[in-house]
CSV table of C-alpha atoms and ligand atoms in Angstrom, one decimal:
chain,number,residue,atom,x,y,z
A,236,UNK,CA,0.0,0.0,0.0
A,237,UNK,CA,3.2,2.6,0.7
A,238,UNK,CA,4.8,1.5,-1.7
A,239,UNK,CA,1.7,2.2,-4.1
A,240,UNK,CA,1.4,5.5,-2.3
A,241,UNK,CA,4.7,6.5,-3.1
A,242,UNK,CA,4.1,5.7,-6.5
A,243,UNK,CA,1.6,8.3,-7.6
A,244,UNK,CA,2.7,11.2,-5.3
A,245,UNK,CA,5.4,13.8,-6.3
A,246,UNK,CA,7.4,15.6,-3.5
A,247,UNK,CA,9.8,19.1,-3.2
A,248,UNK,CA,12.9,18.9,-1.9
A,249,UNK,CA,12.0,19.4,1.4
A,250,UNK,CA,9.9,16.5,1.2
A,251,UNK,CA,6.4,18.3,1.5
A,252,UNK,CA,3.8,16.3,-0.6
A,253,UNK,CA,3.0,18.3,-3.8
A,254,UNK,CA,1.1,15.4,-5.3
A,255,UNK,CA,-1.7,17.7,-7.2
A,256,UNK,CA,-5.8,16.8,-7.1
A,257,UNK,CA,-5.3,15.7,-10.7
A,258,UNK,CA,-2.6,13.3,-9.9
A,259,UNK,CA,-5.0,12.2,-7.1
A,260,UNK,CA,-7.8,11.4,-8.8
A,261,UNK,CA,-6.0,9.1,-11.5
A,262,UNK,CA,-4.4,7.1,-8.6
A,263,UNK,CA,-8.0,6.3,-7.5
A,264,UNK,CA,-10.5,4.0,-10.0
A,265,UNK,CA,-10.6,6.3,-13.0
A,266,UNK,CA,-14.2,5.9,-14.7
A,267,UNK,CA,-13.0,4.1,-18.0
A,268,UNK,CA,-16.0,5.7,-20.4
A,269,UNK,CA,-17.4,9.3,-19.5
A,270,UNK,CA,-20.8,10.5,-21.0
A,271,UNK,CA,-21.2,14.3,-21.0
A,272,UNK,CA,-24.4,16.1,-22.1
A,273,UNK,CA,-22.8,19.1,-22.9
A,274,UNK,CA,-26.0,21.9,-22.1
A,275,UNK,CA,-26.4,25.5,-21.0
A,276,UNK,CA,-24.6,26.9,-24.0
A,277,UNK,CA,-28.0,29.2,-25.0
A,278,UNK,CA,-27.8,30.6,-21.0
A,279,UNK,CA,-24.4,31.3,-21.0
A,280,UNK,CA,-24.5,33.4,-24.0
A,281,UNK,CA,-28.3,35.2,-23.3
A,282,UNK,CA,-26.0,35.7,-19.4
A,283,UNK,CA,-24.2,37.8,-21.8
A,284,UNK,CA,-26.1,39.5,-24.0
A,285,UNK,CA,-24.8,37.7,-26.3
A,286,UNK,CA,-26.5,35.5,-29.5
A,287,UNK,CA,-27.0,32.3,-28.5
A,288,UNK,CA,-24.6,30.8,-31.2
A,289,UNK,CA,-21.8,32.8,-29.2
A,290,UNK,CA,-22.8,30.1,-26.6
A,291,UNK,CA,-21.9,27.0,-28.5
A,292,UNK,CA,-19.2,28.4,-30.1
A,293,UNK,CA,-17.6,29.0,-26.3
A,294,UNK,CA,-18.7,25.3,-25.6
A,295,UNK,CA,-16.2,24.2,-28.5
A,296,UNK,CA,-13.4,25.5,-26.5
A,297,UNK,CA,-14.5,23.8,-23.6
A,298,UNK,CA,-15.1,20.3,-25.7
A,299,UNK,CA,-11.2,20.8,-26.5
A,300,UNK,CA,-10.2,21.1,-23.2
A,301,UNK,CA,-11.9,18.2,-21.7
A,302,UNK,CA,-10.8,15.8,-24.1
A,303,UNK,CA,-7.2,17.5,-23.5
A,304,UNK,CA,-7.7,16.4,-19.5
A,305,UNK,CA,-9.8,13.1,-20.5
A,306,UNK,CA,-6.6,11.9,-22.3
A,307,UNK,CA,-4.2,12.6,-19.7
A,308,UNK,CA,-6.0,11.3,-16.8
A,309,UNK,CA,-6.4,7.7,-18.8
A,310,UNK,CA,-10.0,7.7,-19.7
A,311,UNK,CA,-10.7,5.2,-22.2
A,312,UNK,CA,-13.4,6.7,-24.1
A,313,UNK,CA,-15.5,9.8,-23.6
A,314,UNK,CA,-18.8,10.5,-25.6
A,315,UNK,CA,-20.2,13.7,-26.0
A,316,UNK,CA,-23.7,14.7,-26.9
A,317,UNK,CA,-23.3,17.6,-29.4
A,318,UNK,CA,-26.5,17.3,-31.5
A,319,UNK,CA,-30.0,15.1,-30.8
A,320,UNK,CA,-31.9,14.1,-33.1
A,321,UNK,CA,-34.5,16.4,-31.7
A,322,UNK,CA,-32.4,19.9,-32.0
A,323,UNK,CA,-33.8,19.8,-35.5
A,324,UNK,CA,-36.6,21.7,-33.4
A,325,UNK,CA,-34.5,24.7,-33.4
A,326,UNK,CA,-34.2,27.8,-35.5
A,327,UNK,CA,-32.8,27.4,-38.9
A,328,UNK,CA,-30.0,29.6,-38.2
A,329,UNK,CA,-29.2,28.1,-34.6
A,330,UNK,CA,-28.8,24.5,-36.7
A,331,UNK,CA,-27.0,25.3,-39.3
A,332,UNK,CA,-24.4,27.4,-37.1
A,333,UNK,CA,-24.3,23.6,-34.8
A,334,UNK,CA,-23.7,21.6,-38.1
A,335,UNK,CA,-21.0,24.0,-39.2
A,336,UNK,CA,-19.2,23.3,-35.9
A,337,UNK,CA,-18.1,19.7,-36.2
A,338,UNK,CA,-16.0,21.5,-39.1
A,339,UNK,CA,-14.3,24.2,-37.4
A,340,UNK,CA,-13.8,22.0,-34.6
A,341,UNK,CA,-11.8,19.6,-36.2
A,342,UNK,CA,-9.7,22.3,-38.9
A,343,UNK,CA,-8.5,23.8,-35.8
A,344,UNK,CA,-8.0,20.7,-33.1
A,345,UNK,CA,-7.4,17.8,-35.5
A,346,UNK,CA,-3.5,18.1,-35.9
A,347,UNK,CA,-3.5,18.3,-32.0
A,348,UNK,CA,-6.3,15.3,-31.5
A,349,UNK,CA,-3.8,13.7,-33.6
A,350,UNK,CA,-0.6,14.2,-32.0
A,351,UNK,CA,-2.5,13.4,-28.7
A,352,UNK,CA,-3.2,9.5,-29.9
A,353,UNK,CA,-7.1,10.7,-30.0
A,354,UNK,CA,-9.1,8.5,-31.9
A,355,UNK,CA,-12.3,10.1,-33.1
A,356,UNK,CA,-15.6,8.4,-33.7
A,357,UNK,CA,-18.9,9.5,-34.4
A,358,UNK,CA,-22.4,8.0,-33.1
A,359,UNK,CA,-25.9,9.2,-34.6
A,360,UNK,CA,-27.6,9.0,-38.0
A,361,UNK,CA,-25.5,10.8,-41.0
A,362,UNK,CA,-28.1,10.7,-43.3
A,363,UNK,CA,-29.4,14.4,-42.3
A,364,UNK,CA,-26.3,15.5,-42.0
A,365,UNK,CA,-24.8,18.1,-44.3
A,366,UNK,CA,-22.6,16.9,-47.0
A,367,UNK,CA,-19.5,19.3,-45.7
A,368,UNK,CA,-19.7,18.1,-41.9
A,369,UNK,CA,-20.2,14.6,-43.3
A,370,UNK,CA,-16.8,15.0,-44.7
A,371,UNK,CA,-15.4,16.9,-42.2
A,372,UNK,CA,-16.0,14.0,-39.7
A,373,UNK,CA,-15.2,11.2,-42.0
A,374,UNK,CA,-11.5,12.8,-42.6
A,375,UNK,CA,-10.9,12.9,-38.9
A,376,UNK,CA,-12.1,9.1,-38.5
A,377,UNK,CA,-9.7,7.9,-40.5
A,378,UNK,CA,-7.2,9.9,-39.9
A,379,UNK,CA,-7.3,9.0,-36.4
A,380,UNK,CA,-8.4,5.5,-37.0
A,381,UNK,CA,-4.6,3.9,-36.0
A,382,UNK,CA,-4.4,5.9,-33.0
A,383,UNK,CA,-5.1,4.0,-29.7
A,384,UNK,CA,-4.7,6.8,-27.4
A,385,UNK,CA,-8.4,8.1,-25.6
A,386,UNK,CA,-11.9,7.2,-28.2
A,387,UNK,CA,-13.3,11.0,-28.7
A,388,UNK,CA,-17.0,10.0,-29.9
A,389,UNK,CA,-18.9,12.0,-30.7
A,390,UNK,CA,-23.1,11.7,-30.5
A,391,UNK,CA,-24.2,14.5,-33.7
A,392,UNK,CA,-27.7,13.8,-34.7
A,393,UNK,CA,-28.2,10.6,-32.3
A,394,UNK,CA,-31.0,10.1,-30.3
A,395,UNK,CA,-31.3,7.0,-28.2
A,396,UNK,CA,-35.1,5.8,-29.0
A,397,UNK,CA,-33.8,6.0,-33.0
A,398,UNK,CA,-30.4,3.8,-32.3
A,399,UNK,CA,-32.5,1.5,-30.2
A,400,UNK,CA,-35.4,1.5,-33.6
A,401,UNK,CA,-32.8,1.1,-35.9
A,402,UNK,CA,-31.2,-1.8,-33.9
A,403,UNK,CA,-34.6,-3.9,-33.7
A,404,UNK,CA,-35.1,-3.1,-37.7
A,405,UNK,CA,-31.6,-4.5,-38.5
A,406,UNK,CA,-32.2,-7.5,-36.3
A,407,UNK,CA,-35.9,-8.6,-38.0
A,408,UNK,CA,-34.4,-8.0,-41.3
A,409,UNK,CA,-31.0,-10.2,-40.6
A,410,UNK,CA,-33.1,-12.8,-39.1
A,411,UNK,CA,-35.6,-12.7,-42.1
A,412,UNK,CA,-32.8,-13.2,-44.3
A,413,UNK,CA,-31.5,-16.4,-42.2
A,414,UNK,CA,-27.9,-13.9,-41.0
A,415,UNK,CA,-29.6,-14.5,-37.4
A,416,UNK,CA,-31.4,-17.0,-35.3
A,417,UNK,CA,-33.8,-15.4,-33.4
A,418,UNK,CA,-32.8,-17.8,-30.6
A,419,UNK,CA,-29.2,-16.4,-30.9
A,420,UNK,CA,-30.5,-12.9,-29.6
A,421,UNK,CA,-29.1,-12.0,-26.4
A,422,UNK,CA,-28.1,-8.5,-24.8
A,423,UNK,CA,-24.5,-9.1,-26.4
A,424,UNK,CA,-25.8,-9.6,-29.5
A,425,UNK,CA,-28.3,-6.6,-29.3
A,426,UNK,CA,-25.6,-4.1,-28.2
A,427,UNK,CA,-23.8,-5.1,-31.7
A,428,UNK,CA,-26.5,-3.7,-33.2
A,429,UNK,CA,-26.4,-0.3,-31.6
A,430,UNK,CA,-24.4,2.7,-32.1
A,431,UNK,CA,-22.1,2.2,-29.2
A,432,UNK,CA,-21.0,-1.7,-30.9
A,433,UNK,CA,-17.5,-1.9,-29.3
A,434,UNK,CA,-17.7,0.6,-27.0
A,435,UNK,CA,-18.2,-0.5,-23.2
A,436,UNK,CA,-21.2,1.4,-21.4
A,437,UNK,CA,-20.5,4.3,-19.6
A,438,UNK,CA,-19.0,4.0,-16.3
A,439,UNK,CA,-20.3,8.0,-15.3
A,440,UNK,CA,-22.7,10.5,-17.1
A,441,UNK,CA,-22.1,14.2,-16.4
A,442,UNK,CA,-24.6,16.7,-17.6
A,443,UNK,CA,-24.0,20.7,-17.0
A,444,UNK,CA,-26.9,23.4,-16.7
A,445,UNK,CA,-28.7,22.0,-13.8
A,446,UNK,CA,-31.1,20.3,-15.9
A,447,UNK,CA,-31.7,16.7,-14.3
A,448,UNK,CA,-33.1,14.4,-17.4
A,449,UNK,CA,-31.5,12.1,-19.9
A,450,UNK,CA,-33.2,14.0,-23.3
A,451,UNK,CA,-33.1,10.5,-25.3
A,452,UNK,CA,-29.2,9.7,-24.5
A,453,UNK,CA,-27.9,6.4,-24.2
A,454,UNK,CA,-31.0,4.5,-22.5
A,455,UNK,CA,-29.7,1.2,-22.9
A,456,UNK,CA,-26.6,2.0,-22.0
A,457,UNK,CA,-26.6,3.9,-19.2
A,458,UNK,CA,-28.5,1.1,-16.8
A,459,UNK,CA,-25.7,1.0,-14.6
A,460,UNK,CA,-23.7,4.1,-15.1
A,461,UNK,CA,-23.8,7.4,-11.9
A,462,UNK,CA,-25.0,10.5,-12.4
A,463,UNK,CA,-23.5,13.5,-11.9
A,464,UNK,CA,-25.2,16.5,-12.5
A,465,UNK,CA,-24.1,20.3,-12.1
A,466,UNK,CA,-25.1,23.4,-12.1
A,467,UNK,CA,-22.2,25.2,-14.0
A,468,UNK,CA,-23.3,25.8,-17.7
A,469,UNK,CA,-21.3,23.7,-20.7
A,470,UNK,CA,-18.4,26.9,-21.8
A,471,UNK,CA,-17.8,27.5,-17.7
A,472,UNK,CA,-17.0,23.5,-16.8
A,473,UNK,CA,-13.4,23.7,-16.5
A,474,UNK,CA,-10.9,20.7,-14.8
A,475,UNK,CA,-12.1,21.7,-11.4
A,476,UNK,CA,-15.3,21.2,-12.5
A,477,UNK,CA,-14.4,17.6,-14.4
A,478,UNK,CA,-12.2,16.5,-10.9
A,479,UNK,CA,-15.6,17.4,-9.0
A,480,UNK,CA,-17.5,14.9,-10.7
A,481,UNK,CA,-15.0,12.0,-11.7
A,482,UNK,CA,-14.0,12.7,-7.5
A,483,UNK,CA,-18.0,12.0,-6.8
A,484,UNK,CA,-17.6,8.7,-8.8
A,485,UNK,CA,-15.1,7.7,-7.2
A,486,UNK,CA,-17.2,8.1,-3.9
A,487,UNK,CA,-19.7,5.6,-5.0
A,488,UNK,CA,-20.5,2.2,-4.6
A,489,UNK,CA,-21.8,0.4,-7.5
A,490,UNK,CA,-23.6,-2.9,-6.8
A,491,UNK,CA,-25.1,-3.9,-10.1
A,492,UNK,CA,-28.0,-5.2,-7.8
A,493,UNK,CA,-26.0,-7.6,-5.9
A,494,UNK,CA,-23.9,-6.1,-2.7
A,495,UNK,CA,-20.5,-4.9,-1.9
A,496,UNK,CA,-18.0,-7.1,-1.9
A,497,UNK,CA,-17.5,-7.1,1.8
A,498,UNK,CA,-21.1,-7.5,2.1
A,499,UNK,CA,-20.7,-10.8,0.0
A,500,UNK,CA,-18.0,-12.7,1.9
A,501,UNK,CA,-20.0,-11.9,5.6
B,839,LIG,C1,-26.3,22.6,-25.4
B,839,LIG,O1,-26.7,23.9,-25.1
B,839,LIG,C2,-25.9,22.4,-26.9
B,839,LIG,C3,-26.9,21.7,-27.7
B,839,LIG,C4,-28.1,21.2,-27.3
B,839,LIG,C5,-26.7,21.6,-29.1
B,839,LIG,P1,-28.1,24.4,-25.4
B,839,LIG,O2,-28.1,25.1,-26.7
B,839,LIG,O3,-29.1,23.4,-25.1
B,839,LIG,O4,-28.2,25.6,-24.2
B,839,LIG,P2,-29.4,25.9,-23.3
B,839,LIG,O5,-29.9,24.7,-22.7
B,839,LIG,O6,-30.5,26.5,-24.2
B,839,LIG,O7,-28.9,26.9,-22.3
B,840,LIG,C1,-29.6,17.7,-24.9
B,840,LIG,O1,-29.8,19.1,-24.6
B,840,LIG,C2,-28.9,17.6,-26.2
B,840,LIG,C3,-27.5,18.0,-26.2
B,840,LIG,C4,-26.8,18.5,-25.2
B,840,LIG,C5,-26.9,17.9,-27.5
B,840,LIG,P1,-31.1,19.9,-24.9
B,840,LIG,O2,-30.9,21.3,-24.5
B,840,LIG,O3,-31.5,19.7,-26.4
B,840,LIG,O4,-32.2,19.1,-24.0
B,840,LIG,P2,-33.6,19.6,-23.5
B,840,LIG,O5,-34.4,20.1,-24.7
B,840,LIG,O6,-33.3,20.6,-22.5
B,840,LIG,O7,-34.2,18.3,-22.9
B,841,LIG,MG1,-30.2,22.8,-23.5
């Protein structure tokens, strides 16, 4: 246990502990997959007077710097809802300025996702999708498809109750053409069929803006997965913010329905 101790922490000269709450919190269990409903972008700019656009454009910056402190802390994967399939709702102007955004997200971070060993994916239906964000996205897939450093997926027109739709389509029409038994249907096979196939479920959700409701993210996935919601709006969560929540993880005991291991040897 010292030994381990010793391990993670850093020290001055004098011997005073300098370990930081960063290096802390990747000593403890570090959730493997994070889920972030990324809200509060409209408030933060009508805060400020500002056009709501202003808003999501900050929340860009923010996206960046997550993923930046995702990777280093040794997060596997880390989905992000940027677009549900039910912001379509929105003024024309408002969507079109969110479609445009995948773009200049990735003509300005891409070399640096790349050097980091990010690997970027994308989850949601393309087919409403413009043309040049389609592209946009594709590049930085396979661009980044060799890298094995932290899984950057991205949720951009995705809405769970569509995934889970599509999933049960695909699975009639594979077992009416004889690719499936319908006796070979099990939750394995059914998660091949969603949009998270090889992805491991979230192990923590955060959403910012204080609103406390899933809004059609990841229902099948996130059975199992803690909560964490804040108050701080999407552009203002900052590392603090991040330690806060992956520090409230680590607090928790998850059970799965049966009891803690202590529990089980009594
Ligand atoms: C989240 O911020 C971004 C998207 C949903 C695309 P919002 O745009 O929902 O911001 P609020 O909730 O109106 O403040
Ligand atoms: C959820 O936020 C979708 C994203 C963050 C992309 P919304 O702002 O669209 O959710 P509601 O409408 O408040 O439920
Ligand atoms: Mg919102």
């Amino acid at each position: 246990m010292h030994m381990n101790l010793k391990r993670w922490k850093s020290f001055d000269k004098e011997g005073r502990d300098t370990t930081t709450r960063g290096e802390k919190v990747k000593a403890a269990a570090i959730p493997e997959h994070v889920a972030i409903i990324m809200d509060g972008n409209g408030r933060w700019a009508k805060k400020r007077h500002l056009p709501r656009v202003a808003g999501h454009h900050e929340g860009m910056k923010t996206v960046r710097k997550i993923t930046r402190i995702a990777n280093r802390l040794g997060i596997k994967v880390l989905t992000l809802y940027a677009f549900s399939t039910e912001n379509w709702k929105r003024p024309k102007l408002e969507v079109e300025y969110l479609m445009k955004l995948p773009e200049e997200f990735l003509s300005t971070y891409l070399p640096e996702l790349k050097a980091e060993n990010v690997k970027v994916q994308m989850m949601g239906c393309k087919e409403k999708i413009p043309l040049h964000t389609q592209r946009a996205i594709n590049k930085a897939i396979s661009e980044t498809a060799q890298n094995d450093g932290l899984i950057l997926n991205f949720a951009l027109n995705y809405g769970s109750r569509d995934e889970i739709m599509r999933a049960v389509r695909n699975i009639l029409m594979d077992v009416k053409n004889g690719i499936m038994n319908e006796n070979e249907l099990t939750e394995e096979v059914f998660h091949q069929y969603l949009m998270t196939h090889g992805l491991q479920d979230p192990d923590l959700l955060i959403r910012t803006s204080g609103e406390i409701r899933l809004s059609n993210f990841m229902l099948w996935q996130l059975a199992y997965t803690e909560f964490v919601f804040t108050d701080v709006l999407w552009p203002d969560f900052n590392e603090e913010h991040f330690l806060s929540a992956i520090e409230e993880y680590q607090k928790r005991s998850r059970r799965y329905g049966g009891l803690k291991s202590e529990e089980q040897s009594e």
